């Protein structure tokens, strides 16, 4: 008998898939044990079944008396009565019971509508995955709605929870630079990623999604552990390799980025992740090579865009040119990065803010304070709390209006005397010191912050940070640069 067949006798039909009995298409209510007894009788129609066999089928390890079996049989007989005195279940003295009626198997044939209903959640899942992989704002919002709909039909499907977790995590990512990030979206993402792991502990996609979400919550150790488990479960999945690269740092990030590229050549983010490690190691030619490879893949005949569009490559390449003193090439790359802003990409706004900040720093070098101030303002129009742009704009205003301007008040100044500062804060405070003519104090502050920071990628931009300009004075910045390089080993 095939799974899901229907067993028919008289006016009754028993659905073996749902374990439901109907009479002339009307449901017949049975207890759970009566259902198990009937199912066994129908499968063994014509055979004598002992009480022990019936007890094993319907009660399993529960201790019962003969009277319990007799009562269950009696209730089942009443439910199956169709005419006075007629019995489908016969009692054979001292032997057991037998189902006496002929049972026929009715092969289930689903209607086109039923088949379509079965496919609908899977089609929706594919639609949602494709929307997520564009990394575009509107498509991510659409994907969240799609996966929420899928879960109403298949609430225990791990892949649907994974899809919703990813969509919610990406919605959080879109707001992470805002004054008030969407913490609710991140909490929802964590719930569904965790639920997916509970539903299917052998599902690599569930674990790598949990790793991605945990990384955003700041739980780096568990994020790495979850991502590594995903790779252990499904080693040939490029998504797992990429997200492990994202969660890790140093040699592990490099290795996993290259493995992702071996599985999906030309993927821009994998090239960017590898380049970030090379920047921290001050191996700028290698970083440039990775970025150029990622950009070439986007333009080539097998380009991954728009399905996997990339941002930030031109920005990082521009910073490398600027660190070498090649301002025209740097501006060319910055202009190319800004052309991506209208793409709707998840990180386009943040990358544009960083690019405008870099342009502002470049214009300050050139002595064009008006253009520098306008660029810093553009950065803050996209990310209002951009700390480095705030420092740059305050410095420009101080130079343009020396009688009235002071460095911008705010979180930077309020935390100036903090005993322990984050690396991000140290960079912004160091920029203030550099622009105030105290680069020595700036280098010491950054070095101390790096020494106290937990393992990870914090401070990786130091070699090419456009206001600090650490590579221009390796004697002064040597300890901090060495610290960044060693952290990326």
PDB file of N, CA and C in Angstrom, residues 214 415 434:
ATOM      1  N   UNK A 214      23.500  36.370  15.026  1.00  0.00           N
ATOM      2  CA  UNK A 214      24.268  36.525  16.265  1.00  0.00           C
ATOM      3  C   UNK A 214      25.402  37.531  16.096  1.00  0.00           C
ATOM      4  N   UNK A 415      32.454  61.843  25.756  1.00  0.00           N
ATOM      5  CA  UNK A 415      33.166  60.635  26.145  1.00  0.00           C
ATOM      6  C   UNK A 415      34.686  60.829  26.143  1.00  0.00           C
ATOM      7  N   UNK A 434      44.413  64.855  15.480  1.00  0.00           N
ATOM      8  CA  UNK A 434      45.231  65.106  14.287  1.00  0.00           C
ATOM      9  C   UNK A 434      44.907  66.478  13.709  1.00  0.00           C
TER      10      UNK A 434
END
